[in-house]
Every structure is written in C-alpha cells, then in structure tokens.
Amino acid sequence: MVLPEKATQRTLYFIGVTTTKSSIMKLYPLWAEALGIGDTVIKGIDIEIHADPQVYRKVVEFIKQDELSMGALVTTHKIDLFNAAKDIFDHVHPYAEMFGEVSCIAKKNGSLEASAKDHISSRLSMEAFIPQNFWKDHGGEVLIMGAGGAAIAISSNLLNKQNGANVPSKVIISNRSQARLAKIEKLIRETNPEINRDVEVEFHLTPEPGQNDALLHRLTPYSLVINATGLGKDRPGSPLLDSCQFPENSLIWELNYRGDLGFMHQALAQKDKKNLHVEDGWIYFLHGWTQVIGEVFDIDIRGELFERVAQIANEWRKNG
C-alpha cells in the first residue's frame, strides 16, 4: 500500500482491495457532474485483506491531516480499519460503534467522523427486490454466508422488531472465522432481544468445503440465500460447491456485481428449474456509494436525485 500524494483538489477516496476494477472509477465523474460536484475527483487506495493495523492508521491519519482529502468509502476493510484506527476519529456515529465497523469517513466542520452505512444501503437494496410481506406470506428462512459488515447490517434489518410479523422463520449465519462469527452472534443477541424470542437464529463455523452446502440443503422453499463472503469478487470462487441445490421459489442474492461471480452463476444454472429470483450486487453498489457521497459532500441523494444517478449508472452499465 502506497499513501496517495497530497490532494490538489477535493478528493474522495475508495479504500478497498482491487479498486481500479470497480465501476465507480468510471461512474464517479458522470455522477459528480449530475450532483454539482464536478470539481471533485475519486482515488483508490488498495490494501491487502487483513493488513497490519499500522497501514489502516496511516491511511486514516492522511485523510485527517490532508486539507483537500474530504473522506472515503471503505469496503472489505470496514471492521479491520475500525479496530485499528477508531481512536483517530473525532466522532464515531452510533451504528459504527454498535457494529464495530466504518464504511464512510467524512469531515464535518473540522471533525473527522466515522459512520456505518450498510444498515441503510442493505435495507434499501432488499426493499427493491424482496416482495412485500414475503416472510409473512411464505414463512421462509435465510442463509447468510459470511459474517462481515454487510452480513451484520442485513441480519439486523431482517430481524428488526419494526418488521412486525414479516420476519423470516429462521436465520442461519455461517462463516470461516470463529472470531467474526462470535462477534455477529453477540451483536444480534444484543440488538434484537425481542425478535430473538420468536425467530430461531443459528451460527455455524464453516471452514471446510461442503459445510455451507449442508446448511443450504436444510432450507425450506421461499427462502433467501446470500453470498456475503466476498468470494467471487476480490477472490475467485463461491462459498458453495457446484453440486449445491438451492431451495425452490427462493431469492438468491449475490452481493458482488463484478468478479467471476461463481455463486451467482451456480444459482442462474438452477433458475428455471427451481423458480429462483437471482439478484446481483448492483443495486447495493448504487445505494452504498450514494449514501457515502451524500455524507461526504452533504448532498441528500434520495427520491428523484437517486433515480437520476441510478439511471446514469444503468445506462453506463448497459452500454459499457
């Protein structure tokens, strides 16, 4: 990892693993023009997965000290960066504190602030493709493979007591790391005490191939299966074997929109036979980025303005 040079114009950073491959690098100038911030630029900062804490601290310190560095979107490193550099921030928003992660870094009146946006972007994304009253009508279950920031936010939304009776009958979360699994279990137990009495929530350590397939096989029809592992984007592959069998009439959500998308292709191969709805991570990408851009540059990107930037993105994707 090499720190960027001192910014010469207002700059938004993208802290990830393979940032040059992201669509945002080509989309941002189009969005910036539409949002009235055409004088700003975006730059990527690539960091290896689970890097040394000092690497994260140097990046956050740079953004804090550099006058024209306005903020950043953080992906993949949300939890590691928070753990390494929490003390550098002047203010940590409640969701970032609760979930122990930072997806958005922004400067507000000279204060460097850390916030977590996944709870908003994941909710908006699910509202876009999960039918209204889906859980109440069908009583399906959820399998979330992965226990990072996205999995935490998604499970929190699914189990929110404000959903009333429209909640899954069971939520199963799996992960290769026991530490991450223990963390998400603690968060869910603490933040959703009421719902946990009504919805069975299971946590499974799955370091070996085939273990996620066994969990998948148990699901009832009309379930939701989510790849929140990152496999298929920065690292090739899928958390499932090619012999996996998805439950009928279910929703399949690949959180990635780029990479080899192995999980999504496994689902598409069974789409017609099993009557599956297969969703990629594009709408999540749009909501994730607009939430951060809005926070950093103090723009309310909702309603018609969101539809405008979404249309720009969809046209670019179609023609690109």
Coordinates of C-alpha atoms in Angstrom, one line a residue:
M1 CA 0.0 0.0 0.0
V2 CA 1.3 3.4 -1.0
L3 CA -0.3 6.5 0.5
P4 CA -1.7 9.0 -2.0
E5 CA 0.1 12.3 -2.6
K6 CA -1.3 15.5 -1.1
A7 CA -4.6 16.3 -2.8
T8 CA -4.7 19.3 -5.1
Q9 CA -8.5 19.3 -5.4
R10 CA -11.3 18.0 -3.3
T11 CA -10.9 14.2 -3.3
L12 CA -13.0 11.2 -2.2
Y13 CA -11.1 8.0 -1.6
F14 CA -12.1 4.4 -2.2
I15 CA -10.4 2.1 0.3
G16 CA -10.6 -1.4 -0.9
V17 CA -8.6 -4.3 -2.4
T18 CA -8.9 -4.0 -6.2
T19 CA -10.3 -0.5 -6.6
T20 CA -9.2 0.1 -10.1
K21 CA -11.6 -2.7 -11.3
S22 CA -14.6 -1.1 -9.7
S23 CA -17.2 0.6 -11.9
I24 CA -17.2 3.6 -9.6
M25 CA -13.9 4.8 -11.1
K26 CA -15.7 5.5 -14.4
L27 CA -19.1 6.3 -13.0
Y28 CA -17.9 8.9 -10.5
P29 CA -17.2 11.7 -13.0
L30 CA -20.6 11.2 -14.5
W31 CA -22.3 11.3 -11.1
A32 CA -20.2 14.2 -9.9
E33 CA -21.4 16.3 -12.8
A34 CA -25.0 15.4 -12.2
L35 CA -24.7 16.2 -8.4
G36 CA -23.0 19.5 -8.9
I37 CA -19.6 18.4 -7.5
G38 CA -17.8 18.2 -10.8
D39 CA -14.7 19.8 -9.3
T40 CA -14.1 16.7 -7.2
V41 CA -12.2 13.5 -8.0
I42 CA -12.0 9.9 -6.7
K43 CA -8.9 8.0 -6.0
G44 CA -8.4 4.4 -4.9
I45 CA -6.3 3.1 -2.1
D46 CA -5.6 -0.7 -2.4
I47 CA -4.8 -2.5 0.8
E48 CA -4.3 -6.3 1.2
I49 CA -7.0 -8.1 3.1
H50 CA -6.4 -8.1 7.0
A51 CA -3.4 -5.8 6.7
D52 CA -1.2 -4.7 9.5
P53 CA -3.1 -2.2 11.8
Q54 CA -0.5 0.5 11.2
V55 CA -1.4 0.5 7.5
Y56 CA -5.0 1.5 8.3
R57 CA -3.9 4.1 10.8
K58 CA -1.6 5.7 8.3
V59 CA -4.4 6.0 5.8
V60 CA -6.9 7.5 8.2
E61 CA -4.2 9.9 9.5
F62 CA -3.5 11.0 6.0
I63 CA -7.2 11.8 5.3
K64 CA -7.5 13.6 8.6
Q65 CA -4.5 15.8 8.0
D66 CA -4.7 16.5 4.3
E67 CA -6.9 19.6 3.7
L68 CA -8.5 18.6 0.4
S69 CA -9.0 14.9 1.3
M70 CA -12.7 15.0 2.0
G71 CA -13.4 11.5 3.0
A72 CA -13.7 7.9 1.9
L73 CA -15.8 4.8 1.2
V74 CA -14.4 1.7 2.9
T75 CA -15.1 -1.8 1.6
T76 CA -13.7 -5.2 2.7
H77 CA -11.7 -3.4 5.4
K78 CA -14.6 -1.9 7.4
I79 CA -14.1 -3.9 10.6
D80 CA -10.3 -4.1 10.5
L81 CA -10.0 -0.3 9.8
F82 CA -12.4 0.5 12.7
N83 CA -10.5 -1.7 15.1
A84 CA -7.1 -0.3 14.1
A85 CA -8.0 3.4 13.9
K86 CA -11.0 4.1 16.0
D87 CA -9.2 6.5 18.3
I88 CA -8.1 8.7 15.4
F89 CA -11.7 9.7 14.6
D90 CA -13.1 12.8 16.4
H91 CA -16.6 11.4 16.3
V92 CA -17.9 7.8 15.8
H93 CA -21.6 7.5 14.9
P94 CA -23.8 5.2 16.9
Y95 CA -24.2 2.5 14.2
A96 CA -20.4 2.4 13.6
E97 CA -19.9 2.0 17.4
M98 CA -22.6 -0.6 17.6
F99 CA -21.5 -2.7 14.6
G100 CA -17.8 -2.1 15.2
E101 CA -17.1 -1.0 11.6
V102 CA -16.7 2.1 9.4
S103 CA -17.9 2.2 5.8
C104 CA -17.8 6.0 5.5
I105 CA -15.2 8.5 6.5
A106 CA -16.2 12.2 6.3
K107 CA -15.1 15.6 7.6
K108 CA -17.7 17.8 9.2
N109 CA -16.7 21.3 10.4
G110 CA -13.1 20.2 11.0
S111 CA -14.1 16.9 12.7
L112 CA -13.2 13.5 11.2
E113 CA -16.2 11.3 11.5
A114 CA -16.7 7.5 11.1
S115 CA -20.1 6.1 10.2
A116 CA -21.6 2.8 9.1
K117 CA -23.9 3.0 6.1
D118 CA -24.6 -0.7 5.4
H119 CA -27.7 -0.8 7.6
I120 CA -29.3 1.9 5.3
S121 CA -28.0 0.6 1.9
S122 CA -28.8 -3.0 2.6
R123 CA -32.3 -2.1 3.7
L124 CA -33.0 -0.1 0.6
S125 CA -31.5 -2.8 -1.6
M126 CA -33.7 -5.5 0.0
E127 CA -36.8 -3.4 -0.4
A128 CA -36.0 -3.2 -4.1
F129 CA -36.3 -7.0 -4.8
I130 CA -37.9 -8.8 -1.8
P131 CA -41.7 -8.8 -2.4
Q132 CA -43.8 -7.1 0.2
N133 CA -44.8 -9.4 3.1
F134 CA -42.6 -12.1 1.6
W135 CA -41.8 -13.7 5.0
K136 CA -45.3 -13.3 6.4
D137 CA -46.8 -14.9 3.3
H138 CA -44.4 -17.8 2.9
G139 CA -42.6 -18.4 6.2
G140 CA -39.2 -18.9 4.5
E141 CA -35.7 -18.9 6.1
V142 CA -32.5 -17.1 5.5
L143 CA -28.9 -18.3 5.0
I144 CA -26.2 -15.7 5.1
M145 CA -22.8 -16.9 4.2
G146 CA -20.2 -14.5 5.7
A147 CA -20.1 -12.5 8.9
G148 CA -18.6 -9.2 7.9
G149 CA -20.1 -5.7 7.9
A150 CA -22.7 -6.5 5.2
A151 CA -23.9 -9.6 7.0
I152 CA -24.3 -7.7 10.2
A153 CA -26.3 -5.0 8.6
I154 CA -28.5 -7.4 6.6
S155 CA -29.3 -9.6 9.5
S156 CA -30.1 -6.6 11.7
N157 CA -32.6 -5.3 9.1
L158 CA -34.2 -8.7 8.7
L159 CA -34.7 -9.1 12.4
N160 CA -35.8 -5.6 13.2
K161 CA -38.8 -5.6 15.5
Q162 CA -40.4 -2.8 13.4
N163 CA -41.0 -5.5 10.7
G164 CA -43.7 -6.9 13.0
A165 CA -44.8 -10.4 11.8
N166 CA -43.0 -10.0 8.4
V167 CA -39.7 -11.7 9.5
P168 CA -38.0 -15.0 8.5
S169 CA -38.9 -18.1 10.4
K170 CA -35.2 -18.8 10.8
V171 CA -31.9 -17.1 10.1
I172 CA -28.7 -19.1 9.6
I173 CA -25.3 -17.4 9.6
S174 CA -22.1 -19.2 8.6
N175 CA -18.5 -18.1 8.5
R176 CA -15.0 -19.5 8.2
S177 CA -13.7 -17.5 11.1
Q178 CA -14.8 -18.2 14.7
A179 CA -13.9 -14.7 15.9
R180 CA -16.2 -13.0 13.3
L181 CA -18.9 -15.5 14.0
A182 CA -18.8 -14.8 17.7
K183 CA -18.9 -11.1 17.1
I184 CA -22.0 -11.2 14.8
E185 CA -23.8 -13.5 17.3
K186 CA -23.1 -11.1 20.2
L187 CA -24.4 -8.1 18.1
I188 CA -27.6 -9.9 17.0
R189 CA -28.4 -11.1 20.6
E190 CA -27.8 -7.6 22.0
T191 CA -29.5 -5.5 19.3
N192 CA -32.6 -7.7 18.7
P193 CA -33.6 -9.2 22.1
E194 CA -37.3 -9.1 21.4
I195 CA -37.2 -10.7 18.0
N196 CA -34.8 -13.4 19.1
R197 CA -37.6 -15.0 21.2
D198 CA -39.7 -15.5 18.0
V199 CA -37.1 -16.3 15.3
E200 CA -34.6 -19.1 15.6
V201 CA -31.1 -17.8 14.8
E202 CA -28.2 -20.3 14.2
F203 CA -24.5 -19.7 13.9
H204 CA -22.2 -22.2 12.1
L205 CA -18.5 -22.4 11.7
T206 CA -17.9 -23.5 8.1
P207 CA -14.1 -23.6 7.3
E208 CA -14.4 -26.7 5.0
P209 CA -15.8 -27.1 1.5
G210 CA -19.3 -28.6 1.6
Q211 CA -20.3 -27.3 5.0
N212 CA -22.3 -24.4 3.6
D213 CA -24.0 -26.9 1.2
A214 CA -25.3 -28.9 4.1
L215 CA -26.9 -25.7 5.6
L216 CA -28.4 -24.9 2.2
H217 CA -29.9 -28.3 1.9
R218 CA -31.9 -27.7 5.1
L219 CA -33.6 -24.6 3.9
T220 CA -37.4 -24.6 3.2
P221 CA -38.8 -23.2 -0.1
Y222 CA -39.3 -19.5 -0.3
S223 CA -36.0 -18.7 1.4
L224 CA -33.3 -16.1 0.9
V225 CA -29.7 -17.2 0.3
I226 CA -26.9 -14.6 0.4
N227 CA -23.3 -14.7 -0.5
A228 CA -21.7 -12.1 1.8
T229 CA -18.3 -13.8 1.9
G230 CA -16.6 -11.6 -0.8
L231 CA -15.7 -14.8 -2.7
G232 CA -16.4 -14.1 -6.4
K233 CA -15.1 -10.6 -6.3
D234 CA -11.6 -9.9 -4.9
R235 CA -11.0 -13.6 -4.6
P236 CA -12.3 -16.1 -7.1
G237 CA -14.8 -18.9 -6.2
S238 CA -18.0 -19.5 -4.3
P239 CA -18.8 -20.5 -0.7
L240 CA -20.8 -23.4 -2.2
L241 CA -19.8 -26.4 -4.3
D242 CA -21.0 -26.7 -7.9
S243 CA -23.2 -29.6 -6.8
C244 CA -25.2 -27.4 -4.4
Q245 CA -29.0 -27.4 -4.6
F246 CA -31.0 -24.2 -4.0
P247 CA -34.4 -24.4 -2.4
E248 CA -37.4 -23.9 -4.8
N249 CA -39.1 -20.5 -5.2
S250 CA -36.3 -18.7 -3.4
L251 CA -34.4 -15.4 -3.6
I252 CA -30.7 -15.7 -4.3
W253 CA -28.6 -12.6 -3.5
E254 CA -25.0 -12.3 -4.8
L255 CA -23.7 -9.2 -3.0
N256 CA -21.0 -8.8 -5.6
Y257 CA -21.6 -7.3 -9.0
R258 CA -18.1 -7.9 -10.5
G259 CA -15.5 -10.6 -10.5
D260 CA -16.1 -14.2 -11.5
L261 CA -19.4 -14.3 -9.6
G262 CA -19.2 -18.0 -9.1
F263 CA -22.1 -18.1 -6.6
M264 CA -24.4 -16.2 -8.9
H265 CA -23.7 -18.5 -11.9
Q266 CA -24.4 -21.5 -9.7
A267 CA -27.8 -20.0 -9.0
L268 CA -28.5 -19.0 -12.6
A269 CA -27.9 -22.6 -13.6
Q270 CA -30.9 -23.6 -11.5
K271 CA -33.0 -20.5 -12.0
D272 CA -35.7 -22.0 -14.3
K273 CA -35.8 -25.5 -12.7
K274 CA -36.1 -24.1 -9.2
N275 CA -38.0 -20.9 -10.0
L276 CA -35.4 -18.7 -8.4
H277 CA -35.1 -14.9 -8.4
V278 CA -31.3 -14.2 -8.7
E279 CA -30.2 -10.7 -7.7
D280 CA -26.6 -9.4 -8.1
G281 CA -25.0 -6.6 -6.0
W282 CA -25.6 -3.7 -8.4
I283 CA -28.4 -2.0 -6.5
Y284 CA -26.4 -2.5 -3.3
F285 CA -23.5 -0.9 -5.1
L286 CA -25.6 2.1 -6.1
H287 CA -27.1 2.7 -2.6
G288 CA -23.7 2.1 -0.9
W289 CA -22.0 4.7 -2.9
T290 CA -24.7 7.3 -3.0
Q291 CA -25.0 7.1 0.8
V292 CA -21.3 7.8 1.2
I293 CA -21.1 10.5 -1.4
G294 CA -24.1 12.2 0.1
E295 CA -22.5 12.1 3.6
V296 CA -19.1 13.4 2.4
F297 CA -20.4 16.3 0.3
D298 CA -23.5 17.0 2.3
I299 CA -26.0 16.1 -0.5
D300 CA -29.4 14.5 0.0
I301 CA -29.3 11.8 -2.7
R302 CA -32.8 10.4 -2.3
G303 CA -36.0 10.3 -4.4
E304 CA -35.7 11.9 -7.9
L305 CA -32.0 12.6 -7.4
F306 CA -31.2 9.0 -6.6
E307 CA -33.3 7.9 -9.6
R308 CA -31.3 10.2 -11.8
V309 CA -27.9 8.9 -10.7
A310 CA -29.2 5.3 -10.9
Q311 CA -30.3 5.9 -14.5
I312 CA -26.9 7.3 -15.3
A313 CA -25.3 4.2 -13.8
N314 CA -27.7 1.7 -15.5
E315 CA -27.2 3.3 -18.9
W316 CA -23.4 3.2 -18.4
R317 CA -23.5 -0.4 -17.4
K318 CA -25.8 -1.3 -20.4
N319 CA -23.5 0.4 -22.9
G320 CA -20.2 -0.4 -21.2

